[in-house]
Amino acid sequence: MFTADSRIKELFDTPFGYDVIQTILYMTGKDIALIKNPIVGNIKLRSLVSLSKGMIDDAFVGTLIAILNRETKRHQCSKNTIDKKWWKSAVFYQIYPRSFMDSNGDGIGDINGITMKLDYLQGLGIDALWLSPVYDSPNDDNGYDIRDYEKIMEEFGSMADFDRLLLEIHRRGMKLIMDLVINHTSDEHKWFKAAISDRSSPYHDYYILRPGKNGTYPNNWTSVFGGGAWNYYESVNEYGLHIFSKKQMDLNWEDEALRKELYGMVNRWLDKGVDGFRLDVINLISKDPQLPMGSEAIASLVGAVGYEHTFYGPRLHEYLKELRAETFAVHNAFSVGEGAGVGMEVAKQITAESRKELDEIFNFEQLDNPGKGRYDDYSYDLRYLKPLLSKWQLEYGNDCWPALVFENHDNPRMPAKVSDDGIYRDKISKLILTLMLTLKGTPYIYQGQEIGMTNSRFRELSDLRDVESINMYNKLVSLGKTPKEAMKTVGKGTRDNARIPMQWDDTDTGGFSSSEPWIACSTDHHICNVKEQIGREDSIYSFTRSLIDLRHKNEALVYGEFIPVKTDNDTFCYIRKLGNTSFYIEINLSGTNTKRKKDITKEKYAMILCNYDKHDELLRPYETTIYLIGENK
Ligand code: ISL
Ligand code: CA
């Protein structure tokens, strides 16, 4: 067990300690040798308080020790082979229903709109769909605030529409996973209404409702979406915890009746035939029941006060095991969790097969450069991906399976992060897709990524729809920024960038709706849309389809070994090899010309796919080329 007398070097043996050290090394650009250095390695945890000159206090060290003691040994994989599973070879596609396709002309995407586009998705080669929430919701956070888990949101259609969608998906041999938001519900959920109507209600304990302390909030935690994390309810004279918006009330997983109720609901969806779930912020479900004060120092790094007491809580592993045993295991269903803030070693504790928790977990370290967030004004340096992705490819083990994700509904578009001027948009889009479809792991393509959709230009507050961005804007203005300055920051980082309507064609709403969409289209659909790209051989769409096809036809790209090729930092080259089949993937992560690492004219390399139209002696900006290596090599 860890104590204040444990030493820095011992952190390395624990999952959480290892992840923290890795993050610090990425952020500082330092090498692992730093920790191996006996002077650093022998520092006792208690000494961090004086060494950090006030940045770290005793409480911080106490919390660190508690988290380290959750799992004290890193997971060791002893398997040589990978078990085959449908979800390991499947190509997933994430749909944000509100913005995908509007079938009835009310400006809001819907379920029948998705059904209309199934042939399109099948044509692209998609095997499985993940739907962002379609349940009944007052839409404070676009469906991530659920009012009724067993009803479909009226704007999206009916349960009959949903059943037809599921049938049509299965008829095409595709699978469907649903979003499962069980860290919190809407404050309009009937459980919450009962919970705050009477302290003796059985539903009272379904939520985290606590009396105030010293005439104020139960603790100093803040919401991920800005402001305090507590609402006051006069009816019970108590405060309710919300890690996200004021209308997203955290559930109390300590309560067994609540857990059973959730499992019943999950099973009813599985009985309907859905193939699995994406579990929203699932690493937050276990909170330290003492609700200790959060560290301001940690908050300055992670954004919310108290996160250290929620993101990897004491009973997380226990709850995940129970959830799986009671639901997914019974139905042989797939599960991928969202794990914001979870590093690779903690991810292993959650996804290693023998531990029977989740099948996969989304990790978001790749979405921003170390030390940066999506609201920071910077250009993403793709070179960071090489050490990061190599680590996951080589060290995650044969009993864990990575999720490959670069875009989703919570993040600006990736090519725009790298270069805002759009000059290399086509190349960078294809580069990212190449990584997703040639690395080991399950690729999750986000709607529009297959045509290289880009960010929008939001000019004023009224252009924004996202609760998180609107809170952020108000905060910046209250801190003294002008509306223009606030919009500059929020506009670039807002989640709304990924939520503008899908660009089907070049008509008024990009073919999304026959009336005004709930969020404005940019003008980009005039140059970037499905209709134009489907017919063009060198389009991002065609490239994506070819990549998917290549992956479907070659198990080497799914289950093959990942063999890194030694190169400089600008280039990322690797081989995927299975039996006699080997592919060589050559990627220039920089925006300048560089030398090729292998003389492919002398070796038996057959070029399969390239994001430039002809071969050249030099490896060009963001070039990515895939070769099949001759069997006799
Ligand atoms: O965008 C973020 C915060 O500024 C992310 O940290 C995000 O909130 C986090 O990844 C959790 O996201 C998920 O849960 C949220 C919901 O708003 C997101 O859309 C969802 O993906 C709360 O349910
Ligand atoms: Ca509609």
XYZ file of C-alpha atoms and ligand atoms in Angstrom:
657
model
C 0.000 0.000 0.000
C 1.133 3.560 -0.687
C 1.844 6.020 2.121
C 3.377 9.483 2.313
C 6.726 7.721 2.686
C 6.436 5.951 -0.659
C 8.832 7.168 -3.312
C 8.272 8.648 -6.762
C 9.871 5.659 -8.512
C 7.246 3.338 -6.971
C 4.497 5.276 -8.742
C 5.734 3.734 -11.905
C 4.420 0.295 -10.931
C 0.854 1.484 -10.509
C -1.568 2.157 -13.366
C -2.513 5.639 -12.273
C 1.043 6.633 -11.322
C 2.366 5.439 -14.673
C -0.252 7.430 -16.579
C 0.415 10.593 -14.594
C 4.149 10.306 -15.167
C 3.606 9.750 -18.897
C 1.404 12.831 -19.103
C 3.945 14.968 -17.276
C 6.702 13.722 -19.571
C 4.656 14.528 -22.673
C 3.897 17.965 -21.302
C 7.472 18.772 -20.402
C 9.015 17.043 -23.390
C 11.225 15.100 -20.965
C 12.391 11.518 -21.219
C 11.510 8.627 -18.938
C 15.141 8.671 -17.757
C 14.154 11.579 -15.538
C 12.158 9.283 -13.271
C 14.778 6.573 -13.464
C 17.267 9.126 -12.141
C 17.758 8.054 -8.470
C 17.639 11.615 -7.175
C 14.161 12.148 -8.583
C 13.013 8.564 -8.113
C 13.845 8.498 -4.406
C 11.860 11.599 -3.508
C 9.182 10.740 -0.972
C 5.607 11.704 -1.767
C 5.392 13.786 1.399
C 8.308 15.916 0.158
C 6.302 17.030 -2.870
C 4.586 19.568 -0.636
C 7.757 21.516 0.145
C 9.387 20.878 -3.247
C 6.405 22.248 -5.159
C 6.505 25.553 -3.254
C 2.815 25.555 -2.410
C 1.446 24.149 -5.688
C 0.793 20.854 -3.938
C -0.557 20.585 -0.391
C -1.015 17.712 2.081
C -4.570 17.111 0.890
C -3.289 16.721 -2.664
C -0.777 14.108 -1.554
C -3.526 12.365 0.441
C -5.769 12.161 -2.631
C -2.891 10.944 -4.768
C -2.195 8.150 -2.275
C -5.878 7.138 -2.176
C -6.020 6.894 -5.985
C -2.721 5.009 -6.185
C -4.068 2.463 -3.716
C -7.083 1.735 -5.890
C -5.006 -0.587 -8.065
C -1.390 -0.985 -7.042
C -0.083 -3.194 -9.855
C -0.094 -2.446 -13.552
C -1.920 -5.047 -15.613
C 0.391 -7.581 -17.252
C -0.752 -9.151 -20.485
C 0.360 -12.737 -20.952
C -1.395 -13.490 -24.224
C 0.360 -14.030 -27.540
C -2.704 -14.003 -29.710
C -5.733 -11.792 -30.136
C -9.224 -13.272 -29.828
C -11.320 -12.317 -32.824
C -14.524 -10.389 -32.175
C -16.970 -8.673 -34.533
C -16.324 -5.321 -32.870
C -12.582 -5.579 -33.411
C -12.888 -5.807 -37.180
C -15.936 -3.535 -37.487
C -15.721 0.037 -38.753
C -17.989 2.208 -36.598
C -19.685 5.445 -37.587
C -20.978 7.916 -35.032
C -24.231 9.702 -35.784
C -25.277 12.882 -33.999
C -28.980 12.492 -34.846
C -29.902 16.145 -34.443
C -27.513 17.106 -37.252
C -27.501 14.098 -39.575
C -30.673 14.157 -41.702
C -34.063 15.796 -41.272
C -36.810 13.679 -42.843
C -39.870 15.809 -42.042
C -38.726 19.357 -42.647
C -38.790 20.767 -39.125
C -35.084 21.627 -39.232
C -34.105 18.887 -36.787
C -32.414 15.658 -37.772
C -34.397 12.555 -36.850
C -34.576 8.781 -36.800
C -36.305 8.422 -40.158
C -33.568 10.622 -41.587
C -31.007 8.070 -40.424
C -33.017 5.228 -41.951
C -33.055 7.125 -45.260
C -29.268 7.241 -45.251
C -28.527 3.613 -44.385
C -27.749 2.749 -47.982
C -25.271 5.604 -48.054
C -23.558 4.260 -44.934
C -23.542 0.751 -46.263
C -22.044 2.038 -49.498
C -19.222 3.592 -47.533
C -18.555 0.210 -45.937
C -19.721 0.983 -42.405
C -20.355 -2.062 -40.210
C -21.800 -0.547 -37.057
C -23.485 2.660 -35.975
C -23.279 4.505 -32.677
C -26.178 6.873 -32.124
C -25.778 9.803 -29.780
C -28.800 9.873 -27.424
C -32.270 9.619 -28.954
C -34.174 9.328 -25.676
C -36.808 11.734 -24.361
C -35.038 14.854 -23.166
C -35.643 18.556 -22.566
C -32.417 19.071 -24.576
C -30.440 21.197 -22.204
C -27.412 19.240 -23.476
C -28.920 17.847 -26.693
C -30.143 14.573 -25.281
C -27.301 13.941 -22.827
C -29.867 15.015 -20.229
C -32.356 12.151 -20.302
C -35.885 12.613 -19.000
C -37.133 9.135 -19.855
C -34.789 6.277 -20.797
C -37.572 4.255 -22.362
C -39.115 6.825 -24.655
C -37.849 8.302 -27.903
C -37.409 12.075 -28.101
C -40.525 13.395 -29.839
C -38.513 15.614 -32.210
C -36.650 12.503 -33.383
C -39.734 10.353 -33.996
C -41.433 7.447 -32.281
C -40.511 4.049 -30.887
C -42.002 2.557 -34.058
C -39.538 4.651 -36.096
C -36.721 3.392 -33.897
C -37.794 -0.240 -34.283
C -37.863 0.178 -38.035
C -34.383 1.732 -37.998
C -33.020 -1.181 -35.984
C -34.654 -3.671 -38.319
C -33.244 -1.929 -41.389
C -29.770 -1.802 -39.848
C -29.851 -5.507 -39.077
C -31.333 -6.335 -42.468
C -28.182 -4.838 -43.979
C -25.963 -6.944 -41.730
C -24.960 -3.895 -39.719
C -25.014 -3.403 -35.939
C -26.318 -0.653 -33.713
C -24.986 0.625 -30.420
C -26.848 3.199 -28.363
C -25.554 5.946 -26.135
C -26.031 5.103 -22.474
C -26.024 8.110 -20.178
C -26.130 6.666 -16.683
C -23.886 9.022 -14.756
C -26.715 11.536 -14.598
C -30.309 12.178 -15.665
C -32.221 15.330 -16.495
C -33.638 17.202 -13.510
C -36.947 16.595 -15.280
C -36.655 12.815 -14.866
C -39.449 11.464 -12.675
C -36.898 9.954 -10.275
C -35.380 13.357 -9.658
C -38.732 15.036 -9.225
C -39.621 12.443 -6.586
C -36.177 12.771 -5.001
C -36.603 16.457 -4.290
C -40.254 16.248 -3.312
C -39.609 14.413 -0.086
C -36.472 13.334 1.772
C -38.095 10.039 2.735
C -38.891 9.120 -0.878
C -37.098 5.934 -2.034
C -35.866 8.037 -4.959
C -34.135 10.532 -2.689
C -31.054 8.318 -2.526
C -30.946 7.907 -6.301
C -29.160 11.265 -6.468
C -26.383 13.014 -4.583
C -28.403 15.332 -2.379
C -26.677 16.741 0.693
C -27.315 19.425 3.285
C -25.140 22.515 3.109
C -22.045 22.999 5.246
C -21.486 26.133 7.310
C -24.331 27.818 5.526
C -23.006 27.139 2.046
C -22.442 24.326 -0.490
C -21.479 20.817 0.670
C -18.020 21.300 -0.922
C -16.114 23.440 -3.435
C -16.593 21.273 -6.533
C -17.292 22.987 -9.835
C -19.067 21.841 -12.966
C -17.222 20.777 -16.129
C -19.549 23.229 -17.887
C -18.587 26.153 -15.644
C -19.845 27.501 -12.324
C -20.489 25.586 -9.123
C -21.498 21.921 -9.127
C -24.425 22.279 -6.704
C -28.061 23.387 -7.089
C -30.107 24.277 -4.026
C -33.550 22.673 -3.575
C -35.728 24.415 -1.068
C -38.278 21.585 -0.893
C -35.744 19.357 0.883
C -33.370 22.103 2.044
C -30.507 20.299 0.305
C -28.033 20.721 -2.529
C -27.939 18.401 -5.556
C -24.686 17.563 -7.366
C -24.288 18.187 -11.101
C -20.878 17.640 -12.683
C -22.272 18.812 -16.027
C -25.080 21.347 -16.655
C -27.500 22.555 -13.991
C -30.091 20.237 -15.462
C -27.901 17.092 -15.478
C -28.158 15.637 -11.992
C -25.556 13.048 -10.959
C -26.923 9.660 -9.973
C -25.864 8.033 -6.726
C -24.424 4.652 -7.673
C -23.941 3.826 -3.993
C -27.676 3.109 -3.950
C -28.290 -0.507 -4.901
C -31.921 0.010 -5.898
C -30.800 2.636 -8.425
C -28.218 0.297 -9.906
C -30.779 -2.502 -10.286
C -33.203 -0.086 -11.900
C -30.570 0.993 -14.432
C -29.673 -2.628 -15.241
C -33.351 -3.393 -15.864
C -33.551 -0.511 -18.314
C -30.347 -1.571 -20.117
C -31.676 -5.111 -20.423
C -34.924 -3.947 -21.946
C -32.967 -2.210 -24.721
C -30.842 -5.300 -25.195
C -33.997 -7.432 -25.369
C -35.099 -5.209 -28.230
C -31.984 -6.303 -30.066
C -29.522 -3.432 -29.851
C -25.972 -4.723 -30.094
C -24.294 -2.733 -27.378
C -23.664 0.656 -25.861
C -21.334 3.618 -25.751
C -21.265 4.603 -22.089
C -21.200 8.324 -21.491
C -18.612 9.594 -18.933
C -18.700 6.159 -17.364
C -15.495 6.690 -15.373
C -17.346 9.266 -13.262
C -20.011 7.009 -11.767
C -18.240 6.331 -8.462
C -17.739 9.421 -6.336
C -15.773 9.456 -3.113
C -18.768 9.288 -0.695
C -17.070 11.688 1.702
C -17.231 14.323 -1.049
C -13.885 15.832 0.033
C -12.844 19.345 -0.961
C -11.236 19.513 -4.387
C -7.737 20.817 -5.046
C -7.479 24.163 -6.842
C -4.081 23.118 -8.172
C -5.552 20.065 -9.899
C -8.485 22.139 -11.136
C -6.098 24.494 -12.905
C -4.871 21.468 -14.892
C -8.089 19.566 -15.522
C -10.662 22.357 -15.573
C -13.044 21.416 -12.759
C -12.623 21.469 -8.988
C -13.161 18.039 -7.416
C -12.467 15.985 -10.571
C -9.838 13.963 -8.676
C -12.627 12.620 -6.449
C -14.863 11.550 -9.313
C -12.880 10.514 -12.398
C -11.579 7.252 -10.910
C -13.657 6.698 -7.811
C -13.234 3.982 -5.182
C -15.941 1.666 -6.538
C -15.546 2.220 -10.285
C -14.175 -1.250 -11.057
C -16.753 -2.925 -8.839
C -19.630 -1.098 -10.556
C -18.343 -1.860 -14.040
C -18.025 -5.558 -13.232
C -21.537 -5.637 -11.824
C -22.987 -3.713 -14.775
C -21.379 -6.091 -17.231
C -22.415 -9.248 -15.384
C -26.019 -8.096 -15.024
C -26.497 -6.820 -18.562
C -23.923 -7.019 -21.391
C -22.658 -10.474 -20.434
C -26.186 -11.904 -20.452
C -26.808 -10.619 -23.985
C -23.304 -10.968 -25.372
C -23.422 -7.224 -26.046
C -20.563 -4.864 -26.801
C -19.536 -1.963 -24.562
C -17.310 1.021 -25.181
C -16.934 3.525 -22.385
C -16.064 7.175 -22.562
C -13.119 7.809 -20.266
C -12.144 11.473 -20.303
C -8.942 11.773 -18.287
C -8.186 8.057 -18.325
C -4.664 7.104 -19.432
C -3.466 3.850 -20.993
C -2.678 1.928 -17.830
C -5.981 2.755 -16.152
C -7.628 1.934 -19.481
C -6.082 -1.552 -19.229
C -7.653 -2.024 -15.803
C -11.007 -1.244 -17.379
C -10.729 -3.179 -20.636
C -8.470 -6.199 -20.092
C -10.593 -9.242 -21.023
C -9.884 -11.172 -17.846
C -11.184 -8.318 -15.697
C -14.659 -8.427 -17.278
C -15.471 -4.736 -17.178
C -15.776 -2.973 -20.557
C -14.678 -4.075 -24.031
C -13.133 -0.756 -25.067
C -12.657 2.745 -23.749
C -12.344 6.071 -25.532
C -9.264 7.934 -24.491
C -8.849 11.499 -25.645
C -5.130 12.221 -25.206
C -4.774 12.426 -28.989
C -7.308 15.222 -29.441
C -5.052 18.034 -28.273
C -1.330 18.535 -27.889
C -0.041 18.022 -24.331
C -0.971 20.878 -22.025
C -3.444 22.305 -24.536
C -7.227 22.298 -24.608
C -9.676 22.899 -27.408
C -10.230 26.529 -26.407
C -6.511 27.308 -26.638
C -5.348 29.250 -29.652
C -2.684 26.995 -31.152
C -2.014 24.811 -34.172
C -2.059 21.100 -33.428
C 1.287 19.448 -34.127
C 0.624 16.012 -35.634
C 4.110 14.832 -34.672
C 2.835 14.245 -31.152
C 0.791 11.329 -32.488
C 3.826 9.221 -33.236
C 5.034 8.518 -29.668
C 1.485 8.508 -28.339
C -0.041 6.083 -30.831
C 3.071 3.885 -30.872
C 2.788 3.470 -27.124
C -0.810 2.286 -27.409
C -0.025 0.015 -30.340
C 2.935 -1.632 -28.627
C 1.980 -1.664 -24.975
C -1.777 -1.996 -24.697
C -1.504 -5.785 -24.988
C -3.289 -8.560 -26.829
C -6.062 -8.724 -24.253
C -7.037 -5.057 -24.647
C -8.276 -3.422 -27.812
C -7.836 0.293 -28.634
C -10.618 2.580 -29.820
C -9.361 4.854 -32.605
C -11.094 8.206 -32.473
C -10.066 11.649 -33.668
C -13.400 13.397 -33.994
C -16.738 13.317 -32.214
C -19.614 15.631 -31.316
C -17.588 17.252 -28.509
C -14.639 18.514 -30.501
C -13.762 20.836 -33.360
C -12.756 19.076 -36.558
C -9.269 17.621 -36.549
C -7.886 19.008 -39.868
C -8.901 22.517 -38.729
C -6.967 22.065 -35.506
C -3.822 21.355 -37.504
C -4.205 24.143 -39.998
C -6.971 26.673 -39.970
C -6.315 28.004 -43.459
C -7.588 24.830 -45.071
C -4.735 24.527 -47.597
C -3.923 20.972 -46.570
C -7.436 20.015 -45.546
C -7.732 17.201 -48.069
C -4.298 15.762 -47.216
C -4.724 15.990 -43.446
C -8.219 14.482 -43.538
C -6.876 11.531 -45.495
C -3.876 11.225 -43.194
C -6.061 10.941 -40.090
C -8.353 8.437 -41.794
C -5.321 6.382 -42.780
C -4.212 6.198 -39.153
C -7.699 5.161 -38.080
C -8.013 2.433 -40.666
C -4.505 0.975 -40.670
C -3.679 0.933 -36.966
C -4.682 -1.784 -34.536
C -8.016 -0.905 -32.925
C -11.636 -0.145 -33.719
C -12.064 2.962 -35.887
C -14.896 5.362 -35.018
C -15.584 7.702 -37.926
C -17.614 10.753 -36.919
C -20.308 11.903 -39.358
C -18.822 14.194 -41.985
C -15.273 13.060 -41.288
C -15.496 10.893 -44.424
C -15.826 14.049 -46.535
C -13.444 16.171 -44.481
C -16.006 18.550 -42.987
C -14.487 21.509 -41.215
C -15.333 23.970 -38.437
C -17.978 26.650 -38.805
C -17.577 30.391 -38.272
C -19.648 31.457 -35.291
C -19.834 35.228 -35.132
C -22.066 35.990 -32.196
C -23.602 34.471 -29.135
C -26.913 33.847 -30.901
C -25.108 31.561 -33.386
C -24.188 29.159 -30.577
C -26.404 26.343 -29.334
C -24.173 24.384 -26.970
C -24.817 24.956 -23.250
C -21.139 24.506 -22.465
C -20.050 27.158 -25.006
C -22.734 29.608 -23.947
C -21.611 29.270 -20.297
C -18.029 29.740 -21.415
C -18.899 32.882 -23.382
C -20.740 34.398 -20.401
C -17.837 33.595 -18.135
C -15.324 35.275 -20.437
C -17.502 38.381 -20.737
C -17.954 38.515 -16.957
C -14.162 38.388 -16.661
C -13.903 41.533 -18.758
C -13.467 40.237 -22.322
C -15.315 42.098 -25.069
C -18.029 40.105 -26.892
C -15.707 39.950 -29.900
C -12.795 38.566 -27.904
C -15.061 36.068 -26.158
C -16.443 34.880 -29.504
C -12.956 34.446 -30.892
C -12.049 31.993 -28.136
C -15.386 30.219 -27.927
C -15.935 30.067 -31.682
C -12.771 28.115 -32.309
C -13.229 25.596 -29.516
C -16.985 25.190 -29.370
C -18.489 21.737 -29.662
C -20.986 23.288 -32.095
C -18.233 23.106 -34.732
C -18.908 19.385 -34.955
C -22.668 19.785 -34.703
C -23.491 21.801 -37.826
C -25.660 19.897 -40.307
C -24.171 17.048 -42.296
C -23.291 18.299 -45.790
C -25.113 16.101 -48.291
C -25.169 18.453 -51.285
C -24.665 22.108 -52.254
C -28.267 23.308 -51.882
C -29.418 25.813 -49.224
C -29.180 23.626 -46.144
C -26.655 21.284 -47.678
C -29.467 18.811 -48.312
C -30.027 18.398 -44.585
C -33.519 19.850 -44.318
C -36.254 21.564 -46.308
C -36.471 24.321 -43.697
C -34.087 26.303 -41.532
C -31.875 23.981 -39.492
C -31.769 24.193 -35.679
C -28.139 25.323 -35.997
C -26.928 27.301 -38.993
C -25.009 25.628 -41.802
C -21.700 27.193 -42.700
C -21.188 28.008 -46.370
C -18.747 25.142 -46.651
C -21.296 22.729 -48.174
C -20.870 24.602 -51.450
C -17.379 23.162 -51.755
C -17.580 20.112 -49.515
C -20.494 17.715 -49.764
C -21.308 14.054 -50.183
C -22.904 14.417 -53.603
C -19.815 15.951 -55.180
C -17.362 13.622 -53.442
C -19.150 10.352 -54.138
C -18.622 10.861 -57.843
C -14.985 11.942 -57.628
C -12.227 9.364 -57.522
C -9.690 11.432 -55.599
C -12.134 12.739 -52.995
C -11.861 12.185 -49.254
C -15.029 10.090 -49.472
C -13.497 7.790 -52.119
C -10.279 7.551 -50.113
C -12.243 6.558 -47.005
C -14.182 3.960 -48.917
C -10.981 2.499 -50.346
C -9.384 2.392 -46.898
C -12.388 0.609 -45.405
C -12.440 -1.822 -48.295
C -8.737 -2.529 -47.879
C -9.222 -3.183 -44.189
C -12.186 -5.465 -44.796
C -10.222 -7.509 -47.295
C -7.017 -7.759 -45.274
C -6.977 -9.106 -41.762
C -3.384 -7.904 -41.505
C -4.782 -4.397 -41.070
C -7.009 -5.571 -38.230
C -5.223 -8.331 -36.359
C -1.735 -7.988 -37.805
C 1.312 -7.139 -35.748
C 2.254 -3.443 -35.534
C 5.935 -3.050 -36.343
C 7.310 0.481 -36.036
C 9.988 1.562 -38.505
C 12.695 3.750 -37.053
C 12.600 7.256 -38.532
C 12.997 10.899 -37.553
C 10.230 12.712 -35.655
C 8.550 14.113 -38.768
C 7.686 10.753 -40.223
C 5.618 7.922 -38.833
C 6.198 4.641 -40.643
C 5.003 1.214 -39.644
C 4.296 -2.244 -40.931
C 1.181 -4.308 -40.264
C 1.948 -7.973 -40.719
C -0.086 -11.137 -40.532
C 1.255 -14.399 -41.945
C 2.533 -13.690 -45.440
C 0.781 -10.370 -45.831
C 2.505 -7.152 -44.855
C 1.600 -3.534 -45.443
C 3.993 -0.626 -45.154
C 2.445 2.678 -44.120
C 4.483 5.804 -44.677
C 3.246 9.087 -43.213
C 4.695 12.578 -43.168
C 3.335 14.225 -40.025
C 4.831 17.574 -40.952
C 3.919 20.285 -43.425
C 7.281 20.213 -45.210
C 8.972 17.891 -47.684
C 11.160 15.212 -46.220
C 13.092 12.187 -47.425
C 11.463 8.803 -47.830
C 12.690 6.273 -45.322
C 12.848 3.323 -47.680
C 13.820 3.219 -51.299
C 10.600 1.736 -52.487
C 11.782 1.494 -56.060
C 14.450 -0.997 -55.051
C 12.231 -3.041 -52.784
C 9.113 -4.924 -53.775
C 6.604 -2.406 -52.537
C 3.388 -2.067 -54.464
C 1.678 1.251 -53.887
C -1.944 0.683 -52.877
C -3.236 4.082 -51.815
C -1.812 7.590 -51.585
C -3.199 11.025 -50.789
C -1.188 12.529 -53.693
C -1.996 11.654 -57.279
C 1.410 10.411 -58.301
C 4.560 9.148 -56.689
C 7.484 11.471 -56.055
C 10.999 11.045 -54.806
C 10.275 13.160 -51.756
C 7.732 12.518 -49.046
C 5.485 15.566 -49.430
C 3.596 17.594 -46.766
C 1.197 15.308 -44.870
C 1.706 12.602 -47.457
C 0.403 9.197 -46.551
C 1.060 6.184 -48.712
C 0.165 2.549 -48.178
C 2.196 -0.195 -49.857
C 1.748 -3.919 -50.038
C 5.085 -5.571 -49.409
C 5.965 -8.357 -51.854
C 5.559 -11.769 -50.343
C 9.155 -12.754 -50.952
C 10.435 -9.839 -48.879
O -16.484 18.681 -23.935
C -16.115 18.411 -22.834
C -16.125 19.317 -21.674
O -15.816 20.601 -21.996
C -15.708 17.070 -22.566
O -14.931 16.995 -21.447
C -16.976 16.275 -22.414
O -17.847 16.930 -21.575
C -16.702 14.954 -21.808
O -15.946 14.272 -22.751
C -17.989 14.231 -21.532
O -18.793 14.158 -22.672
C -19.977 13.440 -22.631
O -20.805 13.780 -21.542
C -21.337 15.091 -21.519
C -21.950 15.507 -22.849
O -22.194 16.883 -22.848
C -21.059 15.163 -24.014
O -21.674 15.497 -25.221
C -20.753 13.704 -23.908
O -20.011 13.224 -24.998
C -22.375 15.092 -20.454
O -23.299 14.071 -20.660
Ca -37.066 16.361 -38.289
